[in-house]
Amino acid sequence: MIIIMKPDASKEAVKKVTDLIESKGLRAHLSEGTQVTIVGVVGDKTLLADSNLELAEGVEKIVPVTESYKLVNKKFHPNPSYISVGNAVIGPDTLTIMAGPCAIESSKQLLDTAIAVKKAGAAILRGGAYKPRTSPYSFQGLEEEGLKYMKEAREATGLAVICEVTSLHALETAAKYVDMIQIGARNMQNFELLKEAGKSGLPVLLKRGLAATIDEWLNAAEYIISEGNPNIVLCERGIRTYETSTRNTLDLSAVPVIRRKSHLPVIVDPSHATGVREYVAPLSKAAVAAGADGLMIEVHPCPACALSDGPQSLTFDDFEKLTAELKPYAKLAGRKF
Ligand code: PEP
Ligand code: MN
């Protein structure tokens, strides 16, 4: 439940309410807006049954929160969250583009890509060092060596860097090299990994599971935030449907749905959603129009030579053309880019 305080409630009144909640062994989460302060309660609210909270000084009203996710819920935190990653800030004022190869293949491949995507307007360099491949015989990633190349690319360009982590060991290692970790679609419900990502405090990009509902996805985010890490960005990357023309089906409606249900930023990955280079540009534009806070796009110096996801990767020229075309869309959406 949430306790909505009166607009003129004093700080002491708010403190009395949070103290009362905590005295019952529950967690109180404070959201101080410009108009109103909201105290969210996490835990078994029946413990407050005889506390007469609605009569406490400064309390306007008490509203039940029926969803199982609480701290990521917009009811707990009505204002949108801004998530800082290196020099980038992901939130309602900007269009943040994360771009780079599916997999880090060499120092040169990554650095050349970093320079090209930065020039075209990307704020964050992506690249996988631990690749969750469908076949165990496919390229699995350079692991720590790849992370070292990431760090070099960050130092050379000033871009923030993100890499997927697929295990607790990968998380521990990546934490030494990157600004943001990615939890991929296949691990969206790896609850131990989510908890450790929460404990790490690092910004987390949480992709939607291959067949996850939006509520399951928000509950996965709740695992991270409930460990004390509010630095979460959601990423819609397509879901599995009966359609075979594209690798997945991009669920663009997830963007406004998330916007209504949560304060967390949401970005769109049209590369993994479609698996087809040609569809990346139109869906990027649609994502910006639908209100996405950013995009994740795969870019490779030579898509035909890529060790993974070549068919969906853009060339440097394709990417530059796309970002130029996105400018008026970002402007219409009121976002700096
Ligand atoms: C990726 O971004 O490299 C990736 C594997 O994406 P997803 O988890 O969305 O399949
Ligand atoms: Mn990929």
XYZ file of N, CA and C in Angstrom, residues 58-298:
723
model
N -0.934 14.450 9.157
C -0.371 14.683 7.821
C -0.782 13.658 6.772
N -1.526 12.631 7.174
C -1.898 11.593 6.193
C -3.167 12.005 5.445
N -3.087 11.983 4.118
C -4.252 12.327 3.290
C -5.098 11.075 3.071
N -4.466 10.044 2.505
C -5.219 8.797 2.321
C -4.284 7.603 2.114
N -4.862 6.432 2.246
C -4.096 5.194 2.083
C -4.678 4.437 0.887
N -3.807 4.045 -0.014
C -4.278 3.380 -1.238
C -3.611 2.004 -1.328
N -4.392 0.947 -1.494
C -3.764 -0.377 -1.616
C -3.042 -0.518 -2.963
N -1.940 -1.253 -2.980
C -1.232 -1.556 -4.238
C -1.374 -3.051 -4.447
N -2.172 -3.418 -5.419
C -2.485 -4.834 -5.576
C -1.406 -5.581 -6.359
N -0.615 -4.871 -7.163
C 0.427 -5.547 -7.954
C 1.503 -6.103 -7.012
N 2.131 -7.218 -7.439
C 3.171 -7.811 -6.580
C 4.477 -7.039 -6.645
N 4.670 -6.253 -7.695
C 5.864 -5.398 -7.733
C 5.500 -4.073 -7.088
N 6.372 -3.607 -6.229
C 6.057 -2.413 -5.435
C 7.008 -1.253 -5.746
N 8.318 -1.493 -5.529
C 9.273 -0.388 -5.647
C 9.455 0.084 -7.089
N 9.177 -0.790 -8.060
C 9.255 -0.353 -9.463
C 7.906 0.201 -9.934
N 6.909 0.113 -9.054
C 5.553 0.516 -9.413
C 5.435 2.040 -9.438
N 4.756 2.522 -10.427
C 4.562 3.971 -10.542
C 3.774 4.535 -9.355
N 2.945 3.674 -8.736
C 2.175 4.165 -7.582
C 3.104 4.530 -6.425
N 4.222 3.822 -6.324
C 5.190 4.112 -5.259
C 6.027 5.341 -5.587
N 6.153 5.632 -6.857
C 7.134 6.634 -7.305
C 6.574 7.255 -8.581
N 5.677 8.215 -8.442
C 4.962 8.720 -9.622
C 5.846 9.426 -10.654
N 6.965 10.007 -10.217
C 7.813 10.720 -11.191
C 8.735 9.750 -11.908
N 9.026 10.013 -13.193
C 9.923 9.100 -13.918
C 11.335 9.102 -13.333
N 11.983 7.959 -13.373
C 13.360 7.863 -12.872
C 14.343 8.237 -13.971
N 15.437 8.810 -13.554
C 16.561 9.122 -14.450
C 17.710 8.216 -14.034
N 18.291 7.499 -14.973
C 19.379 6.572 -14.632
C 20.670 7.052 -15.301
N 21.679 7.300 -14.467
C 22.977 7.759 -14.995
C 23.872 6.578 -15.297
N 24.473 6.623 -16.488
C 25.422 5.584 -16.899
C 26.611 6.311 -17.511
N 27.745 6.345 -16.812
C 28.855 7.181 -17.271
C 28.352 8.609 -17.407
N 28.581 9.217 -18.570
C 28.103 10.592 -18.777
C 26.684 10.637 -19.330
N 26.106 9.498 -19.618
C 24.756 9.487 -20.195
C 23.704 9.462 -19.077
N 22.568 10.082 -19.363
C 21.439 10.004 -18.414
C 20.238 9.488 -19.199
N 19.713 8.342 -18.767
C 18.580 7.746 -19.477
C 17.300 8.154 -18.755
N 16.402 8.770 -19.496
C 15.162 9.256 -18.889
C 14.350 10.018 -19.901
N 13.346 10.752 -19.422
C 12.374 11.358 -20.340
C 12.889 12.499 -21.212
N 14.035 13.081 -20.881
C 14.464 14.258 -21.642
C 15.350 13.939 -22.844
N 15.859 12.715 -22.885
C 16.851 12.406 -23.924
C 16.479 11.115 -24.665
N 17.083 10.972 -25.830
C 17.014 9.692 -26.532
C 18.428 9.111 -26.436
N 18.568 8.027 -25.692
C 19.903 7.463 -25.463
C 20.092 6.254 -26.366
N 21.143 6.306 -27.159
C 21.375 5.174 -28.059
C 22.574 4.358 -27.596
N 22.325 3.064 -27.441
C 23.395 2.114 -27.128
C 23.640 1.360 -28.426
N 24.888 1.339 -28.874
C 25.155 0.670 -30.143
C 26.508 -0.007 -30.093
N 26.638 -1.034 -30.932
C 27.904 -1.757 -30.980
C 27.665 -3.165 -31.472
N 28.717 -3.951 -31.510
C 28.573 -5.296 -32.070
C 27.821 -6.232 -31.129
N 27.265 -7.275 -31.705
C 26.646 -8.308 -30.875
C 27.725 -8.842 -29.939
N 28.831 -9.309 -30.522
C 29.925 -9.870 -29.716
C 31.200 -9.064 -29.937
N 31.970 -8.916 -28.875
C 33.308 -8.317 -29.003
C 34.188 -9.391 -29.639
N 34.816 -9.037 -30.766
C 35.609 -10.048 -31.484
C 37.101 -9.755 -31.421
N 37.463 -8.473 -31.400
C 38.879 -8.096 -31.305
C 38.938 -6.657 -30.821
N 40.138 -6.263 -30.425
C 40.323 -4.892 -29.947
C 40.007 -3.899 -31.070
N 40.477 -4.220 -32.288
C 40.270 -3.303 -33.418
C 38.788 -3.216 -33.812
N 38.156 -4.388 -33.867
C 36.721 -4.394 -34.233
C 35.933 -3.505 -33.278
N 36.247 -3.615 -31.979
C 35.466 -2.866 -30.987
C 35.799 -1.375 -31.030
N 37.087 -1.072 -31.129
C 37.483 0.335 -31.126
C 36.969 1.060 -32.375
N 37.101 0.424 -33.535
C 36.583 1.041 -34.770
C 35.079 1.299 -34.637
N 34.383 0.323 -34.066
C 32.926 0.482 -33.916
C 32.626 1.600 -32.923
N 33.381 1.639 -31.828
C 33.151 2.674 -30.808
C 33.286 4.062 -31.427
N 34.333 4.248 -32.221
C 34.570 5.569 -32.836
C 33.415 5.908 -33.792
N 33.007 4.913 -34.585
C 31.936 5.161 -35.569
C 30.601 5.455 -34.889
N 30.253 4.697 -33.849
C 28.927 4.920 -33.240
C 28.912 6.213 -32.427
N 30.062 6.560 -31.875
C 30.117 7.832 -31.137
C 29.901 8.994 -32.101
N 30.580 8.929 -33.229
C 30.466 10.000 -34.233
C 29.000 10.154 -34.689
N 28.298 9.034 -34.752
C 26.910 9.083 -35.228
C 25.914 9.435 -34.118
N 26.393 9.574 -32.881
C 25.486 10.047 -31.820
C 25.162 9.059 -30.717
N 25.761 7.859 -30.738
C 25.491 6.921 -29.633
C 26.150 7.426 -28.355
N 25.514 7.133 -27.222
C 26.064 7.568 -25.931
C 26.708 6.398 -25.192
N 26.314 5.191 -25.566
C 26.786 3.999 -24.846
C 27.216 2.944 -25.870
N 28.370 2.341 -25.599
C 28.877 1.274 -26.476
C 28.447 -0.078 -25.920
N 27.810 -0.896 -26.761
C 27.447 -2.241 -26.338
C 28.399 -3.253 -26.968
N 28.477 -4.421 -26.367
C 29.293 -5.492 -26.934
C 29.260 -6.657 -25.961
N 29.065 -7.860 -26.493
C 28.954 -9.024 -25.616
C 30.290 -9.729 -25.457
N 30.631 -10.029 -24.192
C 31.840 -10.812 -23.909
C 31.456 -12.224 -23.450
N 30.231 -12.370 -22.990
C 29.686 -13.677 -22.585
C 28.422 -13.830 -23.419
N 28.461 -14.692 -24.416
C 27.341 -14.763 -25.345
C 26.444 -15.960 -25.040
N 25.181 -15.718 -24.774
C 24.248 -16.827 -24.530
C 23.744 -17.381 -25.862
N 24.488 -18.276 -26.494
C 24.134 -18.747 -27.831
C 23.218 -19.964 -27.763
N 22.364 -20.088 -28.745
C 21.431 -21.218 -28.787
C 22.197 -22.539 -28.895
N 23.279 -22.545 -29.704
C 24.068 -23.770 -29.846
C 25.370 -23.659 -29.047
N 25.744 -24.721 -28.335
C 27.007 -24.663 -27.582
C 28.225 -24.613 -28.498
N 28.032 -24.891 -29.803
C 29.165 -24.890 -30.741
C 29.365 -23.517 -31.386
N 28.432 -22.581 -31.141
C 28.593 -21.224 -31.686
C 29.565 -20.435 -30.803
N 30.110 -19.359 -31.358
C 31.074 -18.500 -30.647
C 30.486 -18.040 -29.302
N 31.233 -18.274 -28.237
C 30.698 -18.028 -26.892
C 31.174 -16.709 -26.278
N 32.052 -16.000 -26.990
C 32.515 -14.707 -26.461
C 33.923 -14.770 -25.915
N 34.582 -13.601 -25.857
C 35.992 -13.543 -25.430
C 36.149 -13.428 -23.920
N 35.051 -13.343 -23.206
C 35.051 -13.237 -21.739
C 35.932 -12.075 -21.267
N 36.804 -12.312 -20.284
C 37.512 -11.175 -19.675
C 38.383 -10.407 -20.683
N 38.945 -11.118 -21.646
C 39.761 -10.439 -22.663
C 38.889 -9.384 -23.388
N 37.666 -9.778 -23.707
C 36.742 -8.849 -24.364
C 36.423 -7.652 -23.478
N 36.284 -7.907 -22.187
C 35.984 -6.804 -21.259
C 37.131 -5.796 -21.216
N 38.360 -6.317 -21.365
C 39.521 -5.408 -21.397
C 39.441 -4.505 -22.630
N 39.011 -5.055 -23.748
C 38.856 -4.241 -24.962
C 37.766 -3.179 -24.757
N 36.730 -3.565 -24.021
C 35.648 -2.624 -23.705
C 36.203 -1.430 -22.940
N 37.000 -1.741 -21.946
C 37.563 -0.679 -21.109
C 38.470 0.230 -21.950
N 39.249 -0.398 -22.832
C 40.120 0.393 -23.726
C 39.268 1.323 -24.598
N 38.175 0.783 -25.128
C 37.310 1.590 -26.011
C 36.677 2.731 -25.224
N 36.343 2.459 -23.978
C 35.779 3.519 -23.138
C 36.816 4.620 -22.922
N 38.046 4.195 -22.615
C 39.097 5.188 -22.365
C 39.405 6.001 -23.624
N 39.351 5.346 -24.772
C 39.694 6.044 -26.021
C 38.593 7.009 -26.474
N 37.333 6.690 -26.181
C 36.238 7.495 -26.754
C 35.444 8.278 -25.710
N 35.525 7.877 -24.452
C 34.700 8.527 -23.418
C 33.278 7.986 -23.388
N 32.965 7.022 -24.254
C 31.623 6.432 -24.225
C 31.464 5.583 -22.958
N 30.251 5.537 -22.419
C 29.957 4.566 -21.362
C 29.859 3.196 -22.036
N 30.087 2.120 -21.278
C 30.058 0.789 -21.904
C 29.165 -0.172 -21.133
N 28.527 -1.061 -21.901
C 27.613 -2.062 -21.323
C 27.942 -3.430 -21.875
N 27.853 -4.432 -21.018
C 28.110 -5.810 -21.440
C 27.139 -6.746 -20.714
N 26.683 -7.755 -21.405
C 25.777 -8.724 -20.782
C 26.531 -9.633 -19.819
N 25.882 -9.984 -18.717
C 26.443 -10.980 -17.802
C 25.482 -12.167 -17.757
N 26.057 -13.365 -17.813
C 25.218 -14.564 -17.911
C 25.367 -15.463 -16.681
N 26.235 -15.068 -15.751
C 26.445 -15.890 -14.548
C 26.948 -14.980 -13.433
N 26.994 -15.518 -12.231
C 27.479 -14.731 -11.096
C 28.954 -14.404 -11.299
N 29.699 -15.369 -11.871
C 31.118 -15.147 -12.120
C 31.314 -14.013 -13.140
N 30.507 -14.047 -14.209
C 30.609 -13.002 -15.235
C 30.278 -11.634 -14.638
N 29.325 -11.608 -13.746
C 28.923 -10.346 -13.108
C 30.076 -9.775 -12.288
N 30.701 -10.647 -11.519
C 31.819 -10.210 -10.674
C 32.966 -9.652 -11.534
N 33.227 -10.336 -12.647
C 34.319 -9.908 -13.524
C 33.942 -8.612 -14.251
N 32.747 -8.582 -14.821
C 32.338 -7.415 -15.614
C 32.299 -6.147 -14.762
N 31.967 -6.304 -13.486
C 31.861 -5.132 -12.598
C 33.168 -4.332 -12.575
N 34.282 -4.983 -12.896
C 35.583 -4.287 -12.874
C 35.798 -3.442 -14.141
N 35.005 -3.683 -15.172
C 35.311 -3.070 -16.472
C 34.217 -2.186 -17.072
N 32.962 -2.403 -16.682
C 31.885 -1.736 -17.431
C 31.082 -0.769 -16.558
N 30.321 0.117 -17.233
C 29.501 1.107 -16.520
C 28.103 0.581 -16.246
N 27.688 -0.397 -17.061
C 26.317 -0.911 -16.928
C 26.346 -2.385 -17.280
N 25.593 -3.196 -16.558
C 25.515 -4.604 -16.934
C 24.146 -4.872 -17.577
N 24.159 -5.861 -18.432
C 22.916 -6.242 -19.122
C 22.522 -7.631 -18.643
N 21.259 -7.774 -18.299
C 20.731 -9.124 -18.049
C 19.852 -9.427 -19.249
N 20.212 -10.457 -19.972
C 19.583 -10.738 -21.256
C 18.256 -11.467 -21.107
N 17.586 -11.601 -22.250
C 16.264 -12.213 -22.278
C 16.270 -13.599 -21.632
N 17.336 -14.353 -21.904
C 17.367 -15.738 -21.399
C 17.536 -15.815 -19.895
N 18.016 -14.753 -19.303
C 18.241 -14.744 -17.848
C 17.278 -13.847 -17.084
N 16.222 -13.403 -17.756
C 15.331 -12.455 -17.068
C 14.763 -13.017 -15.774
N 14.602 -14.333 -15.727
C 14.096 -14.919 -14.482
C 15.147 -15.763 -13.773
N 16.421 -15.411 -13.967
C 17.499 -16.042 -13.196
C 17.577 -15.238 -11.889
N 16.813 -15.697 -10.913
C 16.591 -14.855 -9.729
C 17.864 -14.616 -8.922
N 18.773 -15.608 -8.921
C 20.035 -15.400 -8.188
C 20.852 -14.301 -8.860
N 20.857 -14.328 -10.187
C 21.600 -13.296 -10.930
C 20.963 -11.917 -10.699
N 19.648 -11.877 -10.682
C 18.954 -10.606 -10.439
C 19.302 -10.053 -9.059
N 19.333 -10.952 -8.073
C 19.643 -10.492 -6.708
C 21.074 -9.958 -6.634
N 22.006 -10.672 -7.287
C 23.403 -10.209 -7.259
C 23.551 -8.890 -8.019
N 22.805 -8.746 -9.118
C 22.834 -7.476 -9.855
C 22.310 -6.362 -8.949
N 21.333 -6.695 -8.132
C 20.810 -5.725 -7.167
C 21.873 -5.344 -6.147
N 22.595 -6.332 -5.663
C 23.617 -6.050 -4.641
C 24.789 -5.269 -5.226
N 25.051 -5.454 -6.534
C 26.212 -4.789 -7.151
C 26.044 -3.268 -7.183
N 24.805 -2.804 -7.205
C 24.562 -1.355 -7.277
C 24.815 -0.767 -8.657
N 25.335 -1.564 -9.586
C 25.626 -1.067 -10.937
C 24.322 -0.833 -11.709
N 24.311 0.154 -12.621
C 23.139 0.263 -13.490
C 22.919 -1.055 -14.249
N 21.657 -1.443 -14.352
C 21.319 -2.724 -14.990
C 20.343 -2.473 -16.139
N 20.662 -3.037 -17.301
C 19.697 -3.062 -18.402
C 19.027 -4.428 -18.340
N 17.741 -4.429 -18.064
C 17.020 -5.699 -17.914
C 16.152 -5.925 -19.142
N 16.552 -6.915 -19.928
C 15.776 -7.218 -21.137
C 14.558 -8.066 -20.794
N 13.543 -7.937 -21.613
C 12.337 -8.729 -21.418
C 12.600 -10.162 -21.850
N 12.130 -11.119 -21.080
C 12.304 -12.537 -21.414
C 11.621 -12.891 -22.722
N 12.096 -13.985 -23.327
C 11.606 -14.405 -24.647
C 10.085 -14.582 -24.682
N 9.544 -15.026 -23.562
C 8.104 -15.267 -23.515
C 7.530 -14.749 -22.205
N 8.067 -13.621 -21.764
C 7.641 -13.085 -20.462
C 6.515 -12.075 -20.629
N 5.584 -12.107 -19.696
C 4.570 -11.056 -19.672
C 5.212 -9.791 -19.078
N 4.535 -8.694 -19.263
C 5.077 -7.435 -18.729
C 5.112 -7.489 -17.201
N 4.117 -8.113 -16.593
C 4.137 -8.191 -15.127
C 5.284 -9.076 -14.628
N 5.598 -10.150 -15.355
C 6.760 -10.979 -14.957
C 8.058 -10.176 -15.070
N 8.116 -9.385 -16.109
C 9.299 -8.545 -16.349
C 9.456 -7.519 -15.208
N 8.342 -6.905 -14.822
C 8.418 -5.920 -13.731
C 8.755 -6.600 -12.403
N 8.283 -7.826 -12.228
C 8.669 -8.561 -11.003
C 10.158 -8.889 -11.012
N 10.709 -9.153 -12.192
C 12.153 -9.402 -12.291
C 12.909 -8.131 -11.888
N 12.411 -6.986 -12.346
C 13.037 -5.707 -11.962
C 12.913 -5.486 -10.453
N 11.801 -5.945 -9.894
C 11.595 -5.790 -8.442
C 12.663 -6.554 -7.658
N 13.100 -7.709 -8.185
C 14.190 -8.453 -7.529
C 15.441 -7.583 -7.393
N 15.731 -6.821 -8.437
C 16.940 -5.982 -8.433
C 16.765 -4.809 -7.470
N 15.650 -4.129 -7.585
C 15.448 -2.913 -6.772
C 15.286 -3.280 -5.292
N 14.725 -4.467 -5.022
C 14.499 -4.822 -3.610
C 15.811 -5.112 -2.888
N 16.904 -5.271 -3.656
C 18.233 -5.413 -3.031
C 18.891 -4.050 -2.856
N 18.153 -2.991 -3.139
C 18.687 -1.641 -2.895
C 19.259 -0.974 -4.128
N 19.050 -1.560 -5.301
C 19.592 -0.954 -6.520
C 18.452 -0.432 -7.418
N 18.252 0.891 -7.410
C 17.161 1.451 -8.223
C 17.596 1.792 -9.647
N 18.852 1.495 -9.997
C 19.390 1.918 -11.304
C 19.070 0.888 -12.390
N 17.824 0.868 -12.783
C 17.361 -0.155 -13.725
C 16.742 0.513 -14.950
N 17.104 -0.017 -16.120
C 16.476 0.404 -17.375
C 15.906 -0.865 -18.001
N 14.668 -0.789 -18.466
C 14.034 -1.956 -19.090
C 14.273 -1.909 -20.593
N 14.348 -3.087 -21.210
C 14.563 -3.128 -22.666
C 13.630 -4.141 -23.318
N 12.734 -3.627 -24.142
C 11.839 -4.489 -24.931
C 12.627 -4.967 -26.155
N 12.702 -6.283 -26.333
C 13.538 -6.839 -27.409
C 12.776 -7.891 -28.215
N 11.441 -7.791 -28.154
C 10.640 -8.731 -28.933
C 10.332 -9.981 -28.128
N 9.179 -10.544 -28.415
C 8.744 -11.770 -27.733
C 8.437 -12.836 -28.776
N 8.383 -14.057 -28.334
C 8.129 -15.145 -29.278
C 6.634 -15.257 -29.571
N 6.312 -15.257 -30.847
C 4.908 -15.464 -31.247
C 4.904 -16.508 -32.366
N 3.768 -16.704 -32.999
C 3.702 -17.680 -34.110
C 4.273 -17.121 -35.406
N 4.590 -15.824 -35.439
C 5.082 -15.188 -36.669
C 6.542 -15.579 -36.926
N 6.832 -15.967 -38.155
C 8.204 -16.397 -38.460
C 8.961 -15.443 -39.395
N 8.294 -14.386 -39.866
C 8.988 -13.460 -40.775
C 10.103 -12.702 -40.067
N 9.942 -12.540 -38.779
C 10.970 -11.860 -37.984
C 11.401 -12.818 -36.877
N 12.595 -12.543 -36.328
C 13.149 -13.446 -35.305
C 12.224 -13.513 -34.081
N 11.724 -12.354 -33.690
C 10.737 -12.249 -32.604
C 9.689 -11.256 -33.078
N 8.705 -10.979 -32.244
C 7.731 -9.953 -32.594
C 7.938 -8.786 -31.637
N 8.250 -7.632 -32.179
C 8.484 -6.473 -31.321
C 7.151 -6.033 -30.724
N 7.081 -6.063 -29.418
C 5.853 -5.642 -28.735
C 6.000 -4.169 -28.360
N 5.687 -3.314 -29.318
C 5.859 -1.878 -29.066
C 4.883 -1.358 -28.025
N 3.768 -2.099 -27.860
C 2.808 -1.627 -26.856
C 3.415 -1.717 -25.453
N 4.487 -2.496 -25.308
C 5.139 -2.570 -23.990
C 5.625 -1.188 -23.541
N 5.952 -0.325 -24.495
C 6.504 0.989 -24.100
C 5.450 1.813 -23.341
N 4.272 2.064 -23.945
C 3.285 2.814 -23.146
C 2.760 2.036 -21.941
N 2.739 0.702 -22.023
C 2.269 -0.073 -20.857
C 3.240 0.125 -19.680
N 4.541 0.001 -19.966
C 5.539 0.227 -18.913
C 5.414 1.650 -18.369
N 5.241 2.577 -19.269
C 5.120 3.984 -18.871
C 3.984 4.161 -17.862
N 2.898 3.426 -18.058
C 1.759 3.544 -17.148
C 2.008 2.810 -15.834
N 2.748 1.690 -15.906
C 2.877 0.855 -14.711
C 4.100 1.168 -13.861
N 5.138 1.742 -14.476
C 6.408 1.881 -13.765
C 7.052 3.239 -14.026
N 7.919 3.624 -13.105
C 8.684 4.873 -13.273
C 10.018 4.622 -13.959
N 10.337 3.354 -14.238
C 11.650 3.047 -14.818
C 11.687 3.416 -16.300
N 12.856 3.844 -16.793
C 12.964 4.093 -18.240
C 12.845 2.788 -19.024
N 12.397 2.921 -20.257
C 12.281 1.733 -21.118
C 12.855 2.067 -22.491
N 13.719 1.185 -22.976
C 14.292 1.358 -24.317
C 13.878 0.174 -25.185
N 14.155 0.285 -26.479
C 13.740 -0.758 -27.425
C 14.958 -1.252 -28.211
N 15.026 -2.553 -28.401
C 16.098 -3.183 -29.191
C 15.468 -3.773 -30.455
N 15.468 -3.009 -31.565
C 14.851 -3.527 -32.780
C 15.729 -4.554 -33.484
N 16.996 -4.668 -33.103
C 17.905 -5.622 -33.758
C 17.521 -7.052 -33.387
N 17.464 -7.336 -32.070
C 17.086 -8.692 -31.661
C 15.602 -8.947 -31.879
N 14.800 -7.882 -31.871
C 13.359 -8.066 -32.074
C 13.068 -8.599 -33.471
N 13.822 -8.111 -34.467
C 13.487 -8.493 -35.841
C 14.470 -9.494 -36.445
N 15.742 -9.379 -36.083
C 16.759 -10.257 -36.677
C 17.076 -9.900 -38.121
N 16.520 -8.790 -38.594
C 16.673 -8.418 -40.006
C 17.091 -6.943 -40.096
N 18.247 -6.711 -40.700
C 18.813 -5.348 -40.784
C 17.805 -4.331 -41.331
N 17.114 -4.742 -42.393
C 16.205 -3.843 -43.098
C 15.076 -3.291 -42.204
N 14.735 -4.030 -41.167
C 13.601 -3.611 -40.326
C 14.036 -2.760 -39.129
N 15.351 -2.621 -38.957
C 15.830 -1.919 -37.758
C 15.457 -0.430 -37.796
N 15.636 0.197 -38.959
C 15.363 1.640 -39.035
C 13.875 1.964 -38.826
N 12.949 1.297 -39.566
C 11.544 1.684 -39.342
C 11.084 1.443 -37.899
N 11.562 0.358 -37.287
C 11.104 0.093 -35.914
C 11.787 0.995 -34.902
N 12.988 1.473 -35.236
C 13.626 2.456 -34.340
C 12.776 3.725 -34.296
N 12.318 4.146 -35.465
C 11.499 5.364 -35.527
C 10.180 5.155 -34.787
N 9.591 3.984 -34.986
C 8.318 3.694 -34.314
C 8.512 3.676 -32.796
N 9.658 3.158 -32.352
C 9.919 3.086 -30.909
C 10.021 4.487 -30.314
N 10.687 5.382 -31.042
C 10.806 6.761 -30.527
C 9.413 7.398 -30.479
N 8.622 7.158 -31.525
C 7.266 7.728 -31.556
C 6.407 7.160 -30.430
N 6.656 5.904 -30.058
C 5.863 5.277 -28.991
C 6.306 5.731 -27.601
N 7.422 6.468 -27.538
C 7.836 7.018 -26.244
C 9.047 6.359 -25.617
N 9.782 5.556 -26.380
C 10.962 4.894 -25.803
C 12.003 5.938 -25.377
N 12.715 5.604 -24.295
C 13.762 6.499 -23.784
C 15.095 6.266 -24.482
N 15.141 5.253 -25.329
C 16.394 4.984 -26.019
C 16.261 3.760 -26.896
N 17.373 3.419 -27.528
C 17.412 2.277 -28.449
C 18.695 1.508 -28.212
N 18.645 0.201 -28.450
C 19.875 -0.593 -28.488
C 19.972 -1.179 -29.890
N 21.076 -0.896 -30.562
C 21.188 -1.284 -31.977
C 22.530 -1.961 -32.228
N 22.486 -3.096 -32.914
C 23.735 -3.787 -33.233
C 24.365 -3.207 -34.497
